[in-house]
mmCIF file of C-alpha atoms in Angstrom:
data_model
loop_
_atom_site.group_PDB
_atom_site.id
_atom_site.type_symbol
_atom_site.label_atom_id
_atom_site.label_comp_id
_atom_site.label_asym_id
_atom_site.label_seq_id
_atom_site.Cartn_x
_atom_site.Cartn_y
_atom_site.Cartn_z
ATOM 1 C CA MET A 1 0.000 0.000 0.000
ATOM 2 C CA LYS A 2 2.827 2.386 0.909
ATOM 3 C CA SER A 3 4.542 1.581 -2.361
ATOM 4 C CA ARG A 4 1.357 2.452 -4.270
ATOM 5 C CA THR A 5 0.978 5.773 -2.464
ATOM 6 C CA ILE A 6 4.560 6.763 -3.282
ATOM 7 C CA LEU A 7 4.046 5.845 -6.934
ATOM 8 C CA LEU A 8 0.796 7.841 -6.975
ATOM 9 C CA ILE A 9 2.588 10.941 -5.654
ATOM 10 C CA LEU A 10 5.523 10.560 -8.055
ATOM 11 C CA GLY A 11 3.195 9.985 -11.008
ATOM 12 C CA PHE A 12 1.159 13.040 -10.080
ATOM 13 C CA ILE A 13 4.322 15.193 -9.878
ATOM 14 C CA VAL A 14 5.415 14.011 -13.341
ATOM 15 C CA TRP A 15 1.906 14.803 -14.624
ATOM 16 C CA LEU A 16 2.101 18.327 -13.161
ATOM 17 C CA LEU A 17 5.507 18.886 -14.786
ATOM 18 C CA LEU A 18 4.231 17.601 -18.139
ATOM 19 C CA THR A 19 1.030 19.640 -18.313
ATOM 20 C CA GLY A 20 2.473 22.692 -16.585
ATOM 21 C CA SER A 21 -0.939 24.011 -15.535
ATOM 22 C CA LEU A 22 -2.900 24.097 -12.288
ATOM 23 C CA ASP A 23 -6.341 24.095 -13.889
ATOM 24 C CA TRP A 24 -8.772 21.863 -11.928
ATOM 25 C CA GLN A 25 -9.675 19.790 -15.014
ATOM 26 C CA HIS A 26 -6.018 18.891 -15.541
ATOM 27 C CA LEU A 27 -5.590 18.058 -11.853
ATOM 28 C CA ILE A 28 -8.577 15.668 -11.800
ATOM 29 C CA ILE A 29 -7.485 13.831 -14.963
ATOM 30 C CA GLY A 30 -3.942 13.611 -13.551
ATOM 31 C CA LEU A 31 -5.202 12.126 -10.291
ATOM 32 C CA ILE A 32 -7.311 9.543 -12.143
ATOM 33 C CA VAL A 33 -4.459 8.541 -14.483
ATOM 34 C CA SER A 34 -1.759 8.326 -11.806
ATOM 35 C CA GLY A 35 -4.176 6.480 -9.495
ATOM 36 C CA PHE A 36 -4.856 3.927 -12.238
ATOM 37 C CA VAL A 37 -1.135 3.437 -12.957
ATOM 38 C CA ALA A 38 -0.350 3.152 -9.238
ATOM 39 C CA TYR A 39 -3.137 0.591 -8.801
ATOM 40 C CA LEU A 40 -1.792 -1.559 -11.661
ATOM 41 C CA THR A 41 1.977 -1.394 -11.087
ATOM 42 C CA GLY A 42 2.337 -0.163 -7.501
ATOM 43 C CA GLU A 43 3.503 -3.461 -6.042
ATOM 44 C CA LEU A 44 6.306 -3.727 -8.595
ATOM 45 C CA PHE A 45 7.662 -0.254 -7.905
ATOM 46 C CA THR A 46 9.622 -0.853 -4.703
ATOM 47 C CA GLN A 47 9.918 -3.658 -2.181
ATOM 48 C CA ARG A 48 11.035 -1.521 0.737
ATOM 49 C CA PRO A 49 9.041 1.740 0.693
ATOM 50 C CA ASN A 50 10.502 2.848 4.058
ATOM 51 C CA LEU A 51 13.735 3.812 2.281
ATOM 52 C CA PHE A 52 11.948 6.837 0.817
ATOM 53 C CA PHE A 53 11.783 8.471 4.262
ATOM 54 C CA HIS A 54 15.544 8.618 4.935
ATOM 55 C CA PRO A 55 16.727 12.122 3.991
ATOM 56 C CA GLN A 56 20.451 11.264 3.975
ATOM 57 C CA ARG A 57 19.837 8.975 0.987
ATOM 58 C CA TYR A 58 18.705 11.960 -1.073
ATOM 59 C CA PHE A 59 21.902 13.861 -0.188
ATOM 60 C CA TRP A 60 24.024 10.926 -1.336
ATOM 61 C CA PHE A 61 21.961 10.811 -4.524
ATOM 62 C CA LEU A 62 22.691 14.507 -5.124
ATOM 63 C CA TYR A 63 26.394 13.745 -4.638
ATOM 64 C CA TYR A 64 26.133 10.812 -7.032
ATOM 65 C CA ILE A 65 24.688 12.828 -9.950
ATOM 66 C CA PRO A 66 27.717 15.124 -10.668
ATOM 67 C CA LEU A 67 30.154 12.223 -10.185
ATOM 68 C CA PHE A 68 28.150 10.174 -12.671
ATOM 69 C CA LEU A 69 27.930 13.008 -15.211
ATOM 70 C CA TRP A 70 31.693 13.617 -15.006
ATOM 71 C CA GLU A 71 32.462 9.910 -15.579
ATOM 72 C CA CYS A 72 29.952 9.949 -18.436
ATOM 73 C CA PHE A 73 31.706 12.904 -20.066
ATOM 74 C CA LYS A 74 35.149 11.236 -19.720
ATOM 75 C CA SER A 75 33.802 8.047 -21.262
ATOM 76 C CA ASN A 76 32.447 9.999 -24.217
ATOM 77 C CA ILE A 77 35.789 11.653 -24.905
ATOM 78 C CA ASP A 78 37.456 8.219 -24.649
ATOM 79 C CA VAL A 79 35.092 6.481 -27.063
ATOM 80 C CA ALA A 80 35.056 9.445 -29.461
ATOM 81 C CA LEU A 81 38.881 9.341 -29.639
ATOM 82 C CA ARG A 82 38.772 5.623 -30.383
ATOM 83 C CA VAL A 83 36.236 6.233 -33.149
ATOM 84 C CA ILE A 84 38.268 8.871 -34.979
ATOM 85 C CA HIS A 85 41.681 7.219 -34.377
ATOM 86 C CA PRO A 86 42.851 5.775 -37.739
ATOM 87 C CA ASN A 87 44.131 2.475 -36.265
ATOM 88 C CA LYS A 88 41.031 1.761 -34.148
ATOM 89 C CA PRO A 89 42.857 0.898 -30.883
ATOM 90 C CA LEU A 90 40.443 -1.796 -29.680
ATOM 91 C CA ASN A 91 41.259 -4.508 -27.185
ATOM 92 C CA PRO A 92 37.842 -5.874 -26.254
ATOM 93 C CA GLY A 93 36.661 -8.790 -24.152
ATOM 94 C CA ILE A 94 34.037 -9.840 -21.630
ATOM 95 C CA VAL A 95 35.234 -9.803 -18.010
ATOM 96 C CA LYS A 96 33.541 -10.840 -14.802
ATOM 97 C CA VAL A 97 33.266 -8.565 -11.755
ATOM 98 C CA GLU A 98 31.735 -9.054 -8.346
ATOM 99 C CA THR A 99 29.437 -6.812 -6.374
ATOM 100 C CA THR A 100 28.076 -6.863 -2.852
ATOM 101 C CA LEU A 101 24.826 -5.115 -3.794
ATOM 102 C CA ARG A 102 21.716 -7.313 -3.735
ATOM 103 C CA ASN A 103 18.825 -4.892 -4.057
ATOM 104 C CA ASP A 104 17.124 -4.814 -7.486
ATOM 105 C CA THR A 105 17.090 -1.021 -7.811
ATOM 106 C CA ALA A 106 20.715 -0.721 -6.713
ATOM 107 C CA LEU A 107 21.802 -3.368 -9.232
ATOM 108 C CA THR A 108 19.891 -1.602 -12.004
ATOM 109 C CA PHE A 109 21.578 1.705 -11.181
ATOM 110 C CA LEU A 110 24.981 0.020 -10.971
ATOM 111 C CA ALA A 111 24.502 -1.663 -14.358
ATOM 112 C CA ASN A 112 23.333 1.586 -15.959
ATOM 113 C CA SER A 113 26.253 3.537 -14.476
ATOM 114 C CA ILE A 114 28.725 0.936 -15.705
ATOM 115 C CA THR A 115 27.228 1.057 -19.179
ATOM 116 C CA LEU A 116 27.577 4.830 -19.386
ATOM 117 C CA THR A 117 31.133 5.059 -18.015
ATOM 118 C CA PRO A 118 34.504 4.574 -19.712
ATOM 119 C CA GLY A 119 34.670 1.640 -22.084
ATOM 120 C CA THR A 120 32.339 -0.753 -20.280
ATOM 121 C CA LEU A 121 28.957 -2.270 -21.137
ATOM 122 C CA THR A 122 26.967 -4.601 -18.884
ATOM 123 C CA VAL A 123 26.037 -7.812 -20.706
ATOM 124 C CA ASP A 124 24.410 -9.837 -17.931
ATOM 125 C CA ILE A 125 23.762 -9.834 -14.201
ATOM 126 C CA ASP A 126 23.849 -12.972 -12.068
ATOM 127 C CA LYS A 127 21.835 -11.909 -9.060
ATOM 128 C CA GLU A 128 22.317 -14.997 -6.878
ATOM 129 C CA LYS A 129 26.106 -15.010 -7.110
ATOM 130 C CA GLY A 130 26.314 -11.217 -7.221
ATOM 131 C CA CYS A 131 28.471 -10.969 -10.320
ATOM 132 C CA LEU A 132 28.180 -8.920 -13.484
ATOM 133 C CA TYR A 133 29.507 -9.790 -16.949
ATOM 134 C CA ILE A 134 30.950 -6.710 -18.575
ATOM 135 C CA HIS A 135 32.097 -6.065 -22.109
ATOM 136 C CA TRP A 136 35.243 -3.931 -21.810
ATOM 137 C CA ILE A 137 36.497 -2.092 -24.882
ATOM 138 C CA ASP A 138 40.082 -1.979 -23.570
ATOM 139 C CA VAL A 139 40.783 -4.977 -21.316
ATOM 140 C CA LYS A 140 43.478 -3.997 -18.820
ATOM 141 C CA THR A 141 43.238 -7.050 -16.583
ATOM 142 C CA THR A 142 41.421 -10.391 -16.721
ATOM 143 C CA ASP A 143 41.633 -10.921 -12.969
ATOM 144 C CA VAL A 144 38.195 -10.777 -11.287
ATOM 145 C CA GLU A 145 39.322 -8.822 -8.219
ATOM 146 C CA LYS A 146 41.396 -6.226 -10.051
ATOM 147 C CA ALA A 147 38.619 -5.664 -12.584
ATOM 148 C CA THR A 148 36.149 -5.234 -9.714
ATOM 149 C CA GLU A 149 38.456 -2.663 -8.160
ATOM 150 C CA MET A 150 38.707 -0.724 -11.423
ATOM 151 C CA ILE A 151 35.110 -0.823 -12.616
ATOM 152 C CA VAL A 152 32.695 -1.331 -9.745
ATOM 153 C CA LYS A 153 34.149 0.147 -6.553
ATOM 154 C CA ARG A 154 33.760 3.864 -7.221
ATOM 155 C CA PHE A 155 29.979 3.509 -7.711
ATOM 156 C CA GLU A 156 29.272 0.653 -5.331
ATOM 157 C CA ARG A 157 30.398 2.671 -2.316
ATOM 158 C CA ILE A 158 27.860 5.432 -2.966
ATOM 159 C CA LEU A 159 25.034 3.242 -4.263
ATOM 160 C CA LYS A 160 25.261 1.202 -1.077
ATOM 161 C CA LYS A 161 24.561 4.334 0.946
ATOM 162 C CA ILE A 162 21.627 5.272 -1.298
ATOM 163 C CA PHE A 163 19.802 1.992 -1.801
ATOM 164 C CA GLU A 164 20.829 -0.583 0.812
ATOM 165 C CA MET B 1 24.964 35.093 -23.171
ATOM 166 C CA ILE B 2 22.423 32.388 -22.256
ATOM 167 C CA GLU B 3 21.866 31.731 -25.956
ATOM 168 C CA VAL B 4 25.620 31.202 -26.457
ATOM 169 C CA ILE B 5 25.823 28.662 -23.601
ATOM 170 C CA GLY B 6 22.793 26.812 -24.985
ATOM 171 C CA ILE B 7 24.275 26.710 -28.485
ATOM 172 C CA ILE B 8 27.601 25.411 -27.098
ATOM 173 C CA PHE B 9 25.730 22.492 -25.426
ATOM 174 C CA ILE B 10 23.738 21.764 -28.589
ATOM 175 C CA VAL B 11 26.827 21.778 -30.828
ATOM 176 C CA MET B 12 28.676 19.501 -28.378
ATOM 177 C CA GLY B 13 25.701 17.122 -28.442
ATOM 178 C CA LEU B 14 25.627 17.120 -32.237
ATOM 179 C CA VAL B 15 29.361 16.327 -32.412
ATOM 180 C CA PHE B 16 28.983 13.414 -29.964
ATOM 181 C CA ASP B 17 25.921 12.100 -31.824
ATOM 182 C CA PHE B 18 27.850 12.217 -35.099
ATOM 183 C CA LEU B 19 30.866 10.411 -33.609
ATOM 184 C CA GLY B 20 28.569 7.767 -32.110
ATOM 185 C CA CYS B 21 27.059 7.059 -35.514
ATOM 186 C CA LEU B 22 30.530 6.986 -37.080
ATOM 187 C CA GLY B 23 31.542 4.412 -34.454
ATOM 188 C CA LEU B 24 28.509 2.343 -35.436
ATOM 189 C CA VAL B 25 29.993 2.071 -38.932
ATOM 190 C CA ARG B 26 33.671 1.694 -38.050
ATOM 191 C CA PHE B 27 33.757 -0.743 -35.114
ATOM 192 C CA PRO B 28 34.097 -4.475 -35.815
ATOM 193 C CA ASP B 29 31.375 -6.332 -33.865
ATOM 194 C CA VAL B 30 27.971 -5.891 -32.219
ATOM 195 C CA TYR B 31 29.321 -5.284 -28.713
ATOM 196 C CA ASN B 32 31.828 -2.591 -29.695
ATOM 197 C CA ARG B 33 29.190 -0.933 -31.843
ATOM 198 C CA LEU B 34 26.788 -0.919 -28.905
ATOM 199 C CA GLN B 35 29.485 0.741 -26.792
ATOM 200 C CA ALA B 36 29.937 3.564 -29.285
ATOM 201 C CA SER B 37 26.260 4.077 -30.003
ATOM 202 C CA THR B 38 25.064 3.880 -26.393
ATOM 203 C CA LYS B 39 27.617 6.188 -24.784
ATOM 204 C CA CYS B 40 27.980 8.848 -27.433
ATOM 205 C CA VAL B 41 24.343 8.964 -28.506
ATOM 206 C CA THR B 42 22.969 9.005 -24.947
ATOM 207 C CA PHE B 43 25.275 11.788 -23.826
ATOM 208 C CA GLY B 44 24.861 13.661 -27.102
ATOM 209 C CA THR B 45 21.076 13.582 -26.918
ATOM 210 C CA ALA B 46 21.156 14.543 -23.236
ATOM 211 C CA SER B 47 23.427 17.446 -24.108
ATOM 212 C CA ILE B 48 21.118 18.675 -26.890
ATOM 213 C CA LEU B 49 18.121 18.510 -24.541
ATOM 214 C CA PHE B 50 20.023 20.362 -21.833
ATOM 215 C CA GLY B 51 21.082 23.037 -24.322
ATOM 216 C CA THR B 52 17.446 23.473 -25.341
ATOM 217 C CA TYR B 53 16.486 23.778 -21.665
ATOM 218 C CA VAL B 54 19.143 26.466 -21.133
ATOM 219 C CA MET B 55 17.888 28.401 -24.145
ATOM 220 C CA VAL B 56 14.140 28.338 -23.452
ATOM 221 C CA GLY B 57 14.475 28.725 -19.667
ATOM 222 C CA PHE B 58 12.372 27.352 -16.821
ATOM 223 C CA ASN B 59 8.934 27.134 -18.452
ATOM 224 C CA PRO B 60 6.723 24.197 -19.597
ATOM 225 C CA THR B 61 8.905 23.524 -22.671
ATOM 226 C CA GLY B 62 12.108 23.507 -20.609
ATOM 227 C CA ILE B 63 10.612 21.199 -17.990
ATOM 228 C CA LYS B 64 9.614 18.750 -20.719
ATOM 229 C CA CYS B 65 13.232 18.820 -21.951
ATOM 230 C CA ILE B 66 14.480 17.895 -18.469
ATOM 231 C CA LEU B 67 11.929 15.067 -18.174
ATOM 232 C CA ALA B 68 12.953 13.696 -21.583
ATOM 233 C CA LEU B 69 16.609 13.932 -20.497
ATOM 234 C CA ILE B 70 15.954 11.835 -17.372
ATOM 235 C CA PHE B 71 14.060 9.208 -19.362
ATOM 236 C CA VAL B 72 16.830 8.988 -21.992
ATOM 237 C CA LEU B 73 19.494 8.584 -19.291
ATOM 238 C CA LEU B 74 17.488 5.840 -17.553
ATOM 239 C CA THR B 75 16.239 3.812 -20.515
ATOM 240 C CA SER B 76 19.062 3.941 -23.058
ATOM 241 C CA PRO B 77 21.627 1.897 -21.046
ATOM 242 C CA THR B 78 18.912 -0.625 -20.181
ATOM 243 C CA ALA B 79 18.066 -1.055 -23.852
ATOM 244 C CA SER B 80 21.716 -1.576 -24.807
ATOM 245 C CA HIS B 81 22.073 -4.098 -21.974
ATOM 246 C CA ALA B 82 19.096 -6.035 -23.338
ATOM 247 C CA LEU B 83 20.493 -5.894 -26.898
ATOM 248 C CA ALA B 84 23.946 -7.121 -25.812
ATOM 249 C CA ARG B 85 22.504 -9.987 -23.788
ATOM 250 C CA ALA B 86 20.111 -10.989 -26.567
ATOM 251 C CA SER B 87 22.854 -10.982 -29.197
ATOM 252 C CA TYR B 88 25.089 -13.144 -26.984
ATOM 253 C CA LYS B 89 22.286 -15.621 -26.296
ATOM 254 C CA GLY B 90 21.417 -15.533 -29.994
ATOM 255 C CA GLY B 91 24.875 -16.899 -30.789
ATOM 256 C CA ILE B 92 26.689 -13.859 -32.145
ATOM 257 C CA LYS B 93 30.431 -14.326 -31.598
ATOM 258 C CA LEU B 94 32.834 -11.744 -30.255
ATOM 259 C CA TRP B 95 35.367 -10.136 -32.589
ATOM 260 C CA GLU B 96 38.208 -12.627 -33.282
ATOM 261 C CA LYS B 97 40.824 -10.332 -31.732
ATOM 262 C CA SER B 98 38.955 -10.174 -28.402
ATOM 263 C CA LYS B 99 41.102 -10.988 -25.414
ATOM 264 C CA CYS B 100 38.875 -12.925 -23.058
ATOM 265 C CA ASP B 101 35.320 -14.167 -22.674
ATOM 266 C CA PHE B 102 34.250 -15.047 -19.144
ATOM 267 C CA TYR B 103 30.601 -15.094 -20.090
ATOM 268 C CA SER B 104 30.981 -18.331 -22.092
ATOM 269 C CA GLN B 105 31.972 -20.169 -18.888
ATOM 270 C CA LYS B 106 28.704 -19.245 -17.255
ATOM 271 C CA ASN B 107 26.638 -20.378 -20.219
ATOM 272 C CA LYS B 108 28.338 -23.789 -20.385
ATOM 273 C CA VAL B 109 27.580 -24.757 -16.782
#
């Protein structure tokens, strides 16, 4: 029930941002639509709704956004240089890394962050064993622990504070 | 001044989008192509949307730009993840010069 209420509020906020008007007709339609969506998919949205009431998680999330954007920008420069380099300096392979995160949302964010940061693309997640298979455009090491250190650690630390 | 900053973001986005598409043509296999297209095109599109937001300011159009930006950032890596996994399961091999493939071990067991 809590999960549905949170989804209802979030959906209504997105509706307000999309329509950009406070007319009562828009508000009623928005309430009906977000209520319907929350009724259908509310249980899937989050398993632990209490996490939404911890303010320190939002501060860590605010810290995470600029870090993520900076890594994203570096990765773009890196890939763009590889694209225009005449010899195509590629050294690809699929490596395995380990993570201590178990929560679905945290794993999704970790996989998305890895995909958007330098030279790495998540291919598959093994949730039970807690390992990710990652396509690396420039394989520096095939050792599981060293690769974990290089790819996962910088995000895992912060995501643990946000989602676990 | 605000117009200049917005145009700088839009031009940067266009350059990244172009390089991403060029990578799609130049790179050797599906996985490398996904790398180029996902990273450059996601960031390029996000940059164009942000430039538009800077130019039009904080009004309904700008807010829609920001919403579209968030959705692009959330969904594009997920889509590339699904494509990479599906192509591996569908039997597409890695480039012959690839160094290692740990994922094949998991699929054998």
